[in-house]
């Protein structure tokens, strides 16, 4: 500390590039969104009227917004839980593999290199009601797949595509976490006749908790924001709004509908929601984490 | 420490000012000499990808080669919404293009942006070149331009690519099912489709692309029932949707009933339903006349034909014209007179019968002038490609009424999404037809109210 007091400017200079990036790409746009949220403006910016909280009021009184909020909640839960559970399972298995471990790991990490839109299109082709392979197979067992009309199937499709996309990321972290657990602990437990199931839940899982906590935060943020590309490429939020998440609605109202005020108000609300969620995670979930 | 700094800074400021002045002078000279040498550039943002995009480049290149004063530079900006959004964003930043292609549902938004656009009739009056054919609004097909004129009948934008829905049918399947004459009405359609599914000639009777455009907007126009109040929005922004009280309700009910025996199958929004027709699954598909080339290329293994959109014989005796979809070219404000002269000259070129006829024949979009349609007929194109004249006949067979002139509704992009959403709820059995349409009207009206408030 004393050292820094003698050089009051140096830390700022060193921080400047990062601060500049954050300011230009986060604070400035965020400020603009907040400002925009209090105005009603035509698309071309020819007239602008300060309307106080009216944008927020109209957004919150819209039944579609509440539906979207609910959709987002269970979509995010399904994606975050699914992607983490699956990745953990695979990481545990990959950790045990002795032969060809490298090949398995590479294959499992691969999907992360695929762009969200490309991932969406891949799944879209697989599940296309007319041309896809899977609906063909599903119809053999009596399931009529048409995600263009069936909202639950559409939801399942985007959840699957999003999980597949995020699983690799989680896998890498879980695998690293598993490899950091001292083998001696597990061996000691094994000598005390603890079975693999018991060893996993009493030793491995608690010791993985910092990793799991980090991934929980990352996955919720992923499900809220980064699944946009996947949704846009597969269902465009349909049918009948059943896969429309909050981010997708912001895009629809602002980008397609040119309703900038409402769109800005929604982004502000979204910012608040994710902020609160992250806070809750750090305040309550983190207490259960053993570092 | 303070003083020298102060002096130094004044000195630097003075030098900087001098330098800046000389720099500005130099730039002034440079640009003056540049404009004397180079042609004026006219930027044209469009949403035509793939083969259509190449055709757009070709049109611009031909225009550029035809004269030396102006260079039209086409720039592809993504799909319609993306093009519109980028043009608006660029306009706000003072960097808008001269010409931008806007889809028909964006018309009301553009129209109400009074300070942002230069109406085409005004542009042609002020800047059209003296030589060549004078601008004559009557040369254009009223069924097309009607969508893009103000209440006084003055043209606000230049129609570019317009299409209208038609029925594509699988000749082989209909023959196999024993359907001898093409159904003209929805009533005959029901009987014909029944034959198709009962005979097993195809597993699905009919599907549609662009559900709201075909089954609500065009159904209303063709049967001369209002889609919205205030002459479908042409008479004022205080317009509200009306399709939950018209024959549209019975029509959607009919489609919903037909779903039970697969006489009708819902295939999704936009063009998503098209593969159902290409694969032979559905015997008929309603879609844009501009899909002709695509259908011809994709419908392998069977003969297809084109028929007019049916009408409802319980509602009307002789059908009205259908309405258009597609896009028109808008001129944005804030550019120099030279550029506008270039735009006017380009529009004049674009309206030439040869240019229009070529565009019409290549793409399947409607010709925008009567002369171009006649030229195409003379060239024998319709005889060689049976069915390509169905759209234009359907558009021009009747004088447009208040209900068939088109739609002028603000926030129409979102309204269409709302309608499609409610249709999805109806067809998946989550809502009754009446409830679904009532909801669509309710949600659509609040979008119209919003637009009215912002643009009243």
XYZ file of C-alpha atoms in Angstrom:
747
model
C 0.000 0.000 0.000
C 2.718 2.388 1.027
C 4.430 1.650 -2.205
C 1.388 2.686 -4.211
C 0.989 5.877 -2.219
C 4.365 7.006 -3.451
C 3.271 6.398 -7.043
C -0.298 7.617 -7.166
C -0.543 7.636 -10.946
C 1.192 4.408 -11.923
C -1.656 2.035 -11.028
C -4.095 4.139 -13.014
C -1.846 4.111 -16.049
C -1.514 0.360 -15.801
C -5.252 -0.026 -15.424
C -6.096 2.501 -18.135
C -6.407 0.163 -21.136
C -8.766 -2.157 -19.296
C -10.766 0.727 -17.822
C -11.034 2.341 -21.218
C -12.418 -0.841 -22.746
C -14.929 -1.256 -19.934
C -15.944 2.392 -20.226
C -16.399 2.348 -23.982
C -18.028 -1.058 -24.283
C -19.955 -1.243 -21.055
C -20.476 1.990 -19.137
C -21.200 4.209 -22.086
C -23.760 1.892 -23.770
C -25.264 1.048 -20.374
C -25.656 4.736 -19.629
C -27.289 5.290 -23.020
C -29.707 2.429 -22.409
C -30.665 3.866 -19.045
C -31.207 7.308 -20.540
C -33.195 5.926 -23.486
C -35.455 4.011 -21.116
C -36.979 7.270 -19.884
C -37.870 8.611 -23.327
C -40.391 7.814 -26.035
C -38.727 8.380 -29.342
C -39.575 7.688 -32.972
C -37.286 5.363 -34.881
C -35.408 8.101 -36.709
C -34.746 10.177 -33.607
C -36.653 13.138 -35.029
C -38.749 13.694 -31.943
C -38.050 12.740 -28.372
C -40.215 13.068 -25.334
C -39.336 12.516 -21.697
C -41.972 10.195 -20.260
C -40.571 9.290 -16.876
C -41.257 5.714 -15.905
C -43.944 5.081 -18.535
C -41.746 2.671 -20.509
C -41.164 0.581 -17.400
C -44.818 0.654 -16.454
C -45.971 -0.448 -19.899
C -43.358 -3.217 -20.040
C -44.280 -4.585 -16.641
C -48.012 -4.417 -17.301
C -47.611 -6.350 -20.545
C -48.723 -9.956 -19.943
C -46.201 -11.113 -22.565
C -43.357 -9.704 -20.509
C -44.283 -11.790 -17.497
C -44.688 -14.875 -19.682
C -41.256 -14.186 -21.123
C -39.811 -13.777 -17.641
C -41.179 -17.184 -16.678
C -39.942 -18.757 -19.918
C -36.494 -17.316 -19.289
C -36.465 -18.630 -15.747
C -37.109 -22.215 -16.599
C -35.067 -22.079 -19.774
C -32.073 -20.770 -17.805
C -32.547 -23.300 -15.044
C -32.822 -26.170 -17.528
C -29.775 -25.041 -19.484
C -27.570 -24.265 -16.476
C -28.514 -27.426 -14.605
C -28.431 -29.638 -17.704
C -25.124 -28.337 -18.983
C -23.456 -28.639 -15.567
C -24.831 -32.053 -14.658
C -23.946 -33.528 -18.005
C -20.482 -31.967 -18.001
C -19.782 -33.194 -14.475
C -20.855 -36.711 -15.401
C -18.665 -36.728 -18.476
C -15.732 -35.190 -16.614
C -15.881 -37.900 -13.943
C -15.939 -40.553 -16.635
C -13.168 -38.918 -18.663
C -11.060 -38.582 -15.530
C -11.131 -42.354 -15.070
C -10.330 -43.276 -18.635
C -6.796 -44.572 -18.994
C -6.608 -45.446 -22.657
C -7.314 -42.822 -25.331
C -8.139 -40.175 -22.732
C -6.778 -37.478 -25.014
C -9.117 -38.333 -27.856
C -12.184 -38.367 -25.628
C -11.293 -35.016 -24.107
C -10.702 -33.401 -27.486
C -14.017 -34.657 -28.815
C -15.868 -33.422 -25.743
C -14.315 -29.973 -25.901
C -14.971 -29.639 -29.599
C -18.524 -28.241 -29.526
C -17.234 -25.147 -27.720
C -15.439 -24.108 -30.891
C -18.723 -24.046 -32.815
C -20.382 -20.643 -33.134
C -23.833 -20.447 -31.463
C -25.600 -19.724 -34.756
C -23.881 -22.688 -36.425
C -24.820 -24.911 -33.492
C -28.413 -23.708 -33.850
C -28.495 -24.480 -37.554
C -27.045 -27.954 -36.962
C -29.785 -28.798 -34.492
C -32.372 -27.189 -36.741
C -31.425 -29.504 -39.599
C -31.455 -32.540 -37.347
C -34.927 -31.682 -36.100
C -36.541 -30.106 -39.147
C -40.101 -31.512 -39.184
C -40.023 -32.169 -42.932
C -36.368 -32.782 -43.770
C -34.761 -33.777 -40.476
C -33.492 -37.219 -39.556
C -34.707 -37.275 -35.973
C -38.407 -36.499 -36.639
C -38.268 -39.374 -39.127
C -36.963 -41.714 -36.408
C -39.302 -40.285 -33.777
C -42.344 -40.866 -35.966
C -41.405 -44.551 -36.010
C -42.003 -44.668 -32.270
C -45.171 -42.651 -32.570
C -43.933 -39.180 -31.683
C -45.107 -36.456 -34.030
C -42.293 -33.893 -33.965
C -43.232 -30.407 -35.138
C -41.407 -27.717 -33.165
C -42.874 -25.094 -35.478
C -46.228 -25.596 -33.833
C -45.498 -27.416 -30.587
C -44.067 -25.021 -28.010
C -42.751 -27.693 -25.642
C -40.846 -29.410 -28.414
C -39.425 -26.073 -29.516
C -38.303 -25.417 -25.942
C -36.709 -28.846 -25.744
C -34.880 -28.146 -28.992
C -33.348 -24.843 -27.853
C -32.505 -26.268 -24.439
C -30.726 -29.234 -26.034
C -28.841 -27.039 -28.480
C -27.812 -24.614 -25.720
C -26.712 -27.387 -23.382
C -24.681 -29.056 -26.086
C -22.972 -25.769 -26.813
C -22.100 -24.964 -23.199
C -21.298 -28.449 -21.968
C -17.711 -28.374 -23.270
C -16.878 -25.234 -21.361
C -18.117 -26.784 -18.116
C -16.351 -30.028 -18.944
C -12.953 -28.334 -19.144
C -13.383 -26.724 -15.738
C -14.777 -29.810 -14.051
C -11.991 -31.953 -15.444
C -9.356 -29.504 -14.201
C -11.143 -29.419 -10.827
C -11.163 -33.217 -10.611
C -7.502 -33.478 -11.445
C -6.668 -31.023 -8.674
C -8.229 -33.265 -6.027
C -5.421 -35.112 -4.228
C -5.553 -38.792 -5.036
C -4.394 -39.594 -1.493
C -7.753 -38.445 -0.069
C -9.694 -40.742 -2.352
C -7.319 -43.629 -1.698
C -7.601 -43.136 2.042
C -11.378 -43.172 1.777
C -11.234 -46.280 -0.378
C -9.132 -48.009 2.289
C -11.818 -47.095 4.792
C -14.178 -49.041 2.537
C -16.070 -46.056 1.117
C -17.615 -47.056 -2.209
C -17.246 -44.954 -5.385
C -20.683 -43.360 -4.863
C -19.881 -42.367 -1.310
C -16.393 -41.145 -2.281
C -17.900 -38.939 -4.972
C -20.517 -37.292 -2.764
C -18.423 -36.866 0.370
C -15.043 -36.007 -1.116
C -15.083 -35.166 -4.790
C -18.272 -33.116 -4.950
C -17.507 -30.859 -1.945
C -13.978 -30.286 -3.159
C -15.345 -29.312 -6.559
C -17.632 -26.695 -5.049
C -15.520 -23.646 -5.952
C -15.524 -24.831 -9.570
C -19.236 -25.580 -9.442
C -19.990 -22.176 -8.000
C -17.960 -20.392 -10.645
C -19.675 -22.425 -13.349
C -23.109 -21.738 -11.887
C -22.552 -17.998 -12.252
C -21.122 -18.407 -15.735
C -23.906 -20.740 -16.880
C -26.706 -18.512 -15.667
C -25.144 -15.577 -17.485
C -24.708 -17.806 -20.547
C -28.331 -18.939 -20.463
C -29.565 -15.374 -20.076
C -27.463 -13.701 -22.746
C -25.401 -15.926 -24.971
C -28.132 -18.302 -26.054
C -29.492 -15.546 -28.276
C -27.658 -16.863 -31.341
C -28.962 -20.379 -30.841
C -32.546 -19.213 -30.366
C -32.404 -16.843 -33.301
C -31.073 -19.553 -35.594
C -33.588 -22.216 -34.540
C -36.967 -20.942 -33.387
C -36.826 -17.105 -33.464
C -38.569 -17.188 -30.113
C -41.563 -19.086 -31.483
C -43.916 -20.809 -31.814
C -46.301 -18.461 -30.097
C -43.493 -16.975 -28.030
C -42.763 -20.241 -26.239
C -38.973 -19.911 -26.627
C -38.793 -16.153 -26.309
C -36.319 -15.196 -23.606
C -35.818 -11.721 -22.160
C -32.840 -11.013 -24.387
C -34.756 -12.143 -27.429
C -37.612 -9.828 -26.548
C -35.232 -6.894 -26.186
C -33.975 -7.666 -29.684
C -37.470 -8.107 -31.117
C -38.842 -4.871 -29.702
C -35.776 -2.758 -30.307
C -34.186 -4.137 -33.414
C -37.180 -5.431 -35.332
C -39.935 -3.241 -33.893
C -37.878 -0.031 -33.566
C -39.458 0.634 -30.178
C -36.282 1.935 -28.586
C -37.796 3.206 -25.339
C -39.434 -0.075 -24.413
C -36.415 -2.063 -25.538
C -34.103 0.093 -23.422
C -36.385 -0.244 -20.405
C -36.288 -4.013 -20.843
C -32.487 -4.066 -21.027
C -32.301 -2.033 -17.850
C -34.663 -4.501 -16.143
C -32.578 -7.370 -17.488
C -29.412 -5.765 -16.151
C -31.044 -5.452 -12.740
C -32.321 -9.047 -12.780
C -28.945 -10.542 -13.665
C -27.216 -8.243 -11.188
C -29.529 -9.364 -8.391
C -29.141 -13.014 -9.364
C -25.361 -12.768 -9.270
C -25.534 -10.988 -5.939
C -27.737 -13.725 -4.501
C -25.342 -16.340 -5.754
C -22.374 -14.630 -4.158
C -24.175 -13.914 -0.913
C -25.918 -17.222 -0.263
C -24.609 -19.950 -2.511
C -21.009 -18.983 -1.972
C -21.365 -19.624 1.765
C -21.725 -23.301 0.979
C -18.541 -23.314 -1.043
C -15.455 -24.845 0.547
C -12.283 -23.265 -0.719
C 5.995 25.833 -13.250
C 2.626 27.245 -14.202
C 3.593 30.181 -16.364
C 5.742 28.524 -19.019
C 3.132 25.834 -19.395
C 0.501 28.447 -20.004
C 2.667 30.157 -22.637
C 3.543 26.942 -24.269
C -0.034 25.897 -24.551
C -1.127 29.222 -26.105
C 1.635 28.899 -28.609
C 0.647 25.379 -29.506
C -2.992 26.352 -29.827
C -2.120 29.209 -32.176
C 0.063 26.984 -34.320
C -2.581 24.308 -34.337
C -5.221 26.750 -35.496
C -2.994 27.974 -38.308
C -2.195 24.440 -39.326
C -5.811 23.439 -39.213
C -6.802 26.370 -41.412
C -4.262 25.505 -44.056
C -5.275 21.862 -43.844
C -8.924 22.754 -44.331
C -7.975 24.878 -47.311
C -6.016 22.020 -48.801
C -8.903 19.616 -48.274
C -11.251 22.146 -49.832
C -9.125 22.315 -52.976
C -8.713 18.587 -53.098
C -12.421 17.864 -52.818
C -13.297 20.575 -55.333
C -10.971 19.096 -57.905
C -12.113 15.578 -57.041
C -15.770 16.363 -57.628
C -14.913 17.909 -60.947
C -13.233 14.701 -62.016
C -15.077 11.818 -60.417
C -18.730 10.939 -60.786
C -21.137 11.554 -57.907
C -21.620 8.460 -55.843
C -25.124 7.318 -54.936
C -25.270 4.756 -52.177
C -28.050 2.162 -52.323
C -28.609 -0.156 -49.365
C -30.613 -3.247 -50.131
C -31.686 -6.576 -48.696
C -31.368 -8.751 -51.773
C -29.085 -11.694 -51.052
C -27.920 -14.512 -53.318
C -29.064 -14.509 -56.939
C -31.251 -11.457 -56.396
C -28.264 -9.581 -55.007
C -26.255 -10.376 -58.119
C -29.108 -9.092 -60.234
C -29.161 -5.855 -58.220
C -25.420 -5.433 -58.809
C -26.021 -6.036 -62.489
C -28.730 -3.373 -62.679
C -26.460 -0.856 -60.961
C -23.533 -1.754 -63.200
C -25.681 -1.338 -66.323
C -26.895 2.035 -65.101
C -23.347 3.139 -64.315
C -22.196 2.094 -67.769
C -25.083 3.962 -69.397
C -23.803 7.391 -68.268
C -20.724 9.051 -66.724
C -22.110 11.482 -64.156
C -23.255 9.159 -61.404
C -22.135 5.907 -59.878
C -24.763 3.865 -58.050
C -23.125 1.726 -55.398
C -25.350 -1.116 -54.124
C -24.561 -2.384 -50.625
C -26.107 -5.558 -49.224
C -27.182 -4.968 -45.613
C -28.722 -8.275 -44.571
C -32.395 -9.149 -44.364
C -35.191 -6.592 -44.514
C -35.254 -5.801 -40.786
C -31.487 -5.533 -40.652
C -31.389 -3.233 -43.662
C -34.073 -1.004 -42.187
C -32.406 -0.884 -38.779
C -28.966 -0.112 -40.200
C -30.371 2.621 -42.408
C -32.165 4.204 -39.448
C -29.073 3.951 -37.251
C -26.920 5.428 -40.026
C -29.408 8.232 -40.550
C -29.280 9.073 -36.844
C -25.514 9.257 -37.069
C -25.783 11.500 -40.143
C -24.397 8.830 -42.447
C -27.521 7.459 -44.085
C -27.492 6.107 -47.639
C -29.189 7.960 -50.510
C -31.500 5.056 -51.304
C -32.648 2.314 -48.988
C -34.847 -0.666 -49.737
C -37.600 -1.012 -47.116
C -40.103 -3.866 -46.945
C -43.774 -3.102 -47.341
C -44.595 -3.490 -43.642
C -42.079 -0.733 -42.842
C -44.003 1.683 -45.060
C -45.975 3.414 -42.306
C -42.825 3.952 -40.240
C -40.980 5.515 -43.172
C -43.959 7.575 -44.187
C -44.351 9.123 -40.779
C -40.655 10.019 -40.624
C -41.349 13.277 -42.445
C -37.986 14.955 -41.934
C -36.022 11.859 -42.760
C -37.280 11.059 -46.229
C -37.578 12.791 -49.569
C -40.873 11.732 -51.193
C -40.284 10.293 -54.647
C -42.840 12.565 -56.339
C -40.994 15.577 -54.951
C -37.601 14.173 -55.846
C -38.715 13.600 -59.428
C -40.261 17.080 -59.666
C -37.129 18.798 -58.350
C -34.292 16.707 -59.651
C -35.398 14.538 -62.588
C -33.234 15.072 -65.665
C -34.813 17.146 -68.427
C -33.960 14.601 -71.115
C -35.547 11.149 -71.281
C -39.096 10.194 -70.394
C -40.723 12.531 -67.932
C -41.910 11.081 -64.632
C -45.505 9.955 -65.077
C -47.137 8.422 -61.984
C -49.842 6.910 -64.216
C -47.335 4.706 -66.003
C -47.033 2.602 -62.853
C -49.452 -0.176 -61.915
C -51.881 1.340 -59.445
C -52.262 -1.973 -57.630
C -48.546 -1.747 -56.840
C -48.001 1.967 -56.296
C -51.237 2.252 -54.278
C -49.387 0.729 -51.367
C -46.762 3.466 -51.478
C -48.771 6.632 -52.133
C -50.052 9.207 -49.666
C -53.737 10.090 -49.248
C -53.522 12.487 -52.217
C -52.277 9.667 -54.405
C -48.701 10.996 -54.563
C -45.871 8.486 -54.753
C -43.703 8.460 -51.667
C -41.343 5.648 -52.543
C -40.312 3.848 -55.705
C -41.763 0.334 -55.885
C -38.952 -2.098 -56.542
C -39.750 -5.711 -55.809
C -43.416 -6.463 -55.317
C -45.078 -9.813 -55.252
C -48.477 -11.186 -54.371
C -49.546 -14.589 -53.069
C -50.666 -17.288 -55.495
C -51.447 -20.998 -55.207
C -48.822 -23.495 -56.316
C -50.169 -26.986 -56.946
C -48.717 -30.388 -57.639
C -50.230 -31.439 -60.975
C -49.324 -35.100 -60.560
C -50.976 -35.385 -57.154
C -54.151 -33.622 -58.278
C -54.413 -35.896 -61.316
C -53.905 -38.968 -59.149
C -56.581 -37.756 -56.740
C -58.993 -37.140 -59.598
C -59.248 -33.372 -59.188
C -60.056 -32.273 -62.731
C -60.763 -28.582 -62.391
C -58.762 -26.190 -60.278
C -60.702 -24.865 -57.299
C -61.526 -21.182 -57.664
C -63.210 -20.726 -54.300
C -62.424 -21.873 -50.786
C -65.575 -24.001 -50.948
C -64.321 -25.861 -54.028
C -60.919 -26.000 -52.390
C -62.383 -27.962 -49.491
C -63.845 -30.585 -51.807
C -60.686 -30.860 -53.891
C -58.433 -31.241 -50.843
C -60.757 -33.887 -49.477
C -60.239 -35.907 -52.638
C -56.471 -35.491 -52.251
C -56.262 -36.788 -48.691
C -58.986 -39.438 -49.079
C -57.363 -40.896 -52.170
C -54.000 -40.905 -50.416
C -52.419 -39.084 -53.350
C -50.636 -36.913 -50.785
C -50.612 -37.014 -47.004
C -51.338 -33.314 -46.724
C -53.632 -31.138 -48.761
C -52.599 -27.539 -48.388
C -49.953 -25.555 -46.562
C -49.050 -21.895 -46.598
C -45.973 -19.722 -46.326
C -46.259 -16.278 -44.680
C -49.448 -17.212 -42.752
C -50.567 -13.709 -41.759
C -49.859 -12.192 -45.168
C -51.685 -14.920 -47.090
C -54.474 -16.064 -44.787
C -55.452 -12.777 -43.121
C -54.127 -9.769 -45.000
C -54.723 -11.104 -48.494
C -57.835 -13.060 -47.595
C -59.381 -9.764 -46.444
C -58.359 -7.918 -49.588
C -59.461 -10.627 -52.014
C -62.877 -10.899 -50.350
C -63.224 -7.144 -49.911
C -63.544 -7.151 -46.120
C -61.706 -4.613 -43.963
C -58.549 -5.683 -42.152
C -58.446 -2.521 -40.042
C -60.554 0.606 -39.601
C -59.816 3.960 -41.289
C -59.558 2.304 -44.712
C -56.915 -0.133 -43.461
C -54.996 2.777 -41.987
C -54.835 4.851 -45.165
C -57.200 7.458 -43.718
C -55.438 8.013 -40.423
C -53.176 6.653 -37.711
C -56.188 6.205 -35.381
C -56.811 2.854 -37.056
C -57.679 -0.354 -35.193
C -57.690 -3.975 -36.317
C -61.017 -5.510 -37.327
C -60.305 -9.020 -38.542
C -61.782 -10.647 -35.431
C -65.255 -9.599 -36.571
C -65.102 -10.386 -40.294
C -65.151 -13.415 -42.573
C -61.542 -14.008 -41.509
C -62.851 -15.735 -38.371
C -64.786 -18.289 -40.440
C -61.792 -18.732 -42.689
C -59.357 -19.486 -39.877
C -61.998 -21.781 -38.386
C -62.158 -23.563 -41.742
C -58.384 -24.061 -41.780
C -58.456 -25.217 -38.177
C -61.163 -27.775 -39.051
C -59.175 -28.925 -42.063
C -56.222 -29.659 -39.808
C -58.145 -32.642 -38.392
C -57.958 -34.656 -41.635
C -54.730 -32.944 -42.807
C -56.464 -31.042 -45.574
C -54.484 -28.149 -44.125
C -51.123 -28.393 -42.390
C -49.487 -25.437 -40.690
C -45.860 -25.231 -41.798
C -44.476 -22.301 -39.833
C -43.717 -18.660 -40.504
C -41.917 -17.007 -43.414
C -41.043 -19.544 -46.105
C -40.691 -22.418 -43.654
C -43.583 -24.388 -45.145
C -42.056 -24.579 -48.630
C -40.210 -27.927 -48.144
C -43.587 -29.562 -47.465
C -44.591 -28.725 -51.012
C -41.203 -29.462 -52.602
C -41.067 -32.914 -51.035
C -44.521 -33.793 -52.352
C -45.962 -34.041 -48.844
C -48.529 -31.296 -49.498
C -50.496 -31.111 -52.734
C -50.795 -27.331 -52.680
C -48.963 -24.383 -51.201
C -49.850 -20.741 -51.061
C -46.860 -18.532 -51.459
C -45.345 -15.457 -53.026
C -45.425 -15.139 -56.799
C -41.742 -14.285 -56.488
C -41.075 -17.842 -55.321
C -41.721 -19.070 -58.869
C -38.035 -19.513 -59.704
C -37.390 -21.215 -56.381
C -40.325 -23.584 -56.780
C -39.242 -24.407 -60.320
C -35.777 -25.289 -59.092
C -36.804 -27.193 -55.949
C -39.950 -29.022 -57.065
C -38.137 -31.984 -58.575
C -39.930 -35.081 -59.671
C -43.335 -33.574 -60.320
C -45.076 -31.052 -62.531
C -46.331 -27.956 -60.797
C -48.809 -25.294 -61.785
C -49.772 -21.830 -60.592
C -53.342 -20.812 -59.803
C -54.888 -17.627 -58.444
C -55.628 -17.263 -54.760
C -59.129 -18.665 -54.100
C -61.957 -16.496 -52.794
C -64.810 -17.201 -50.427
C -68.041 -17.593 -52.416
C -70.084 -17.017 -49.248
C -68.580 -13.556 -48.978
C -68.064 -12.255 -52.488
C -69.182 -13.083 -56.019
C -66.289 -11.712 -58.018
C -63.023 -11.538 -56.138
C -61.041 -8.370 -55.560
C -57.359 -7.957 -56.336
C -54.873 -9.339 -53.848
C -52.353 -7.057 -52.182
C -48.615 -6.894 -52.522
C -45.677 -7.758 -50.406
C -42.048 -7.014 -51.083
C -40.202 -3.754 -50.826
C -39.788 -0.280 -52.241
C -36.948 2.204 -52.473
C -36.974 5.182 -50.129
C -34.824 8.272 -50.491
C -33.327 9.594 -47.269
C -32.850 13.291 -46.588
C -29.591 15.070 -45.849
C -27.737 14.636 -49.142
C -26.509 17.047 -51.799
C -28.518 18.103 -54.847
C -26.033 16.319 -57.109
C -26.718 13.057 -55.341
C -30.457 13.546 -55.629
C -30.078 14.241 -59.344
C -28.283 10.931 -59.534
C -31.064 9.177 -57.617
C -33.732 10.686 -59.888
C -31.812 9.629 -62.971
C -31.424 6.145 -61.573
C -35.148 5.871 -60.791
C -35.898 6.977 -64.325
C -33.607 4.222 -65.594
C -35.153 1.678 -63.245
C -38.638 2.411 -64.575
C -37.689 1.725 -68.200
C -39.775 -1.088 -69.677
C -36.686 -3.126 -70.683
C -35.113 -2.911 -67.234
C -38.398 -3.700 -65.502
C -39.313 -6.541 -67.847
C -35.903 -8.131 -67.300
C -36.205 -7.842 -63.503
C -39.770 -9.210 -63.618
C -38.817 -12.200 -65.763
C -35.676 -13.006 -63.827
C -37.133 -12.778 -60.334
C -40.879 -13.351 -60.601
C -41.532 -10.035 -58.889
C -44.306 -8.001 -60.467
C -43.407 -5.454 -63.130
C -44.090 -1.969 -61.758
C -45.200 -0.387 -65.024
C -47.893 -1.364 -67.490
C -45.369 -1.015 -70.318
C -43.078 -3.602 -68.748
C -45.935 -6.090 -68.412
C -46.892 -5.561 -72.049
C -43.300 -5.910 -73.178
C -42.998 -9.198 -71.290
C -46.146 -10.487 -72.991
C -44.856 -9.418 -76.407
C -41.575 -11.192 -75.771
C -43.572 -14.386 -75.275
C -42.364 -14.943 -71.720
C -45.793 -15.791 -70.297
C -46.446 -18.285 -73.084
C -43.132 -20.007 -72.436
C -43.510 -20.027 -68.668
C -47.129 -20.840 -67.965
C -48.339 -19.509 -64.649
C -46.021 -16.524 -64.456
C -48.834 -14.199 -65.477
C -51.237 -15.407 -62.783
C -49.966 -12.863 -60.263
C -50.246 -9.876 -62.527
C -53.710 -10.890 -63.732
C -54.826 -11.364 -60.152
C -53.455 -7.952 -59.186
C -55.004 -6.057 -62.082
C -58.300 -7.883 -62.601
C -60.258 -5.540 -60.356
C -60.067 -1.884 -59.412
C -58.636 -1.752 -55.882
C -61.168 -0.855 -53.197
C -60.581 0.610 -49.754
C -60.138 -2.943 -48.504
C -57.792 -4.108 -51.225
C -55.541 -1.101 -51.742
C -53.134 -2.342 -49.127
C -52.380 -1.845 -45.456
C -50.912 1.213 -43.845
C -50.394 0.191 -40.250
C -47.647 1.388 -37.950
C -45.598 -1.247 -36.121
C -46.809 -3.693 -38.776
C -43.712 -5.870 -38.383
C -44.672 -6.580 -34.788
C -48.373 -6.839 -35.585
C -47.577 -9.561 -38.089
C -45.518 -11.358 -35.454
C -48.424 -11.101 -33.009
C -50.829 -12.527 -35.599
C -48.459 -15.371 -36.410
C -48.060 -16.091 -32.722
C -51.791 -16.273 -32.135
C -52.205 -18.428 -35.255
C -49.648 -20.821 -33.800
C -51.666 -20.963 -30.596
C -54.864 -21.620 -32.553
C -53.379 -24.300 -34.772
C -51.708 -26.070 -31.860
C -55.069 -26.202 -30.103
C -54.112 -23.924 -27.217
C -56.765 -21.361 -28.077
C -60.086 -21.281 -29.896
C -60.177 -19.426 -33.200
C -62.247 -16.546 -31.847
C -60.104 -16.165 -28.706
C -56.918 -16.254 -30.725
C -58.059 -13.603 -33.169
C -59.477 -11.470 -30.335
C -56.093 -11.624 -28.621
C -54.295 -10.772 -31.842
C -56.540 -7.741 -32.267
C -56.076 -6.668 -28.672
C -52.310 -6.949 -28.787
C -52.129 -5.459 -32.268
C -54.291 -2.511 -31.239
C -51.975 -1.630 -28.395
C -49.117 -1.521 -30.913
C -51.224 0.717 -33.131
C -52.021 2.967 -30.182
C -48.329 3.250 -29.414
C -47.631 4.225 -33.005
C -50.448 6.729 -32.978
C -49.050 8.319 -29.827
C -45.559 8.587 -31.244
C -46.588 9.766 -34.698
C -50.125 11.129 -34.338
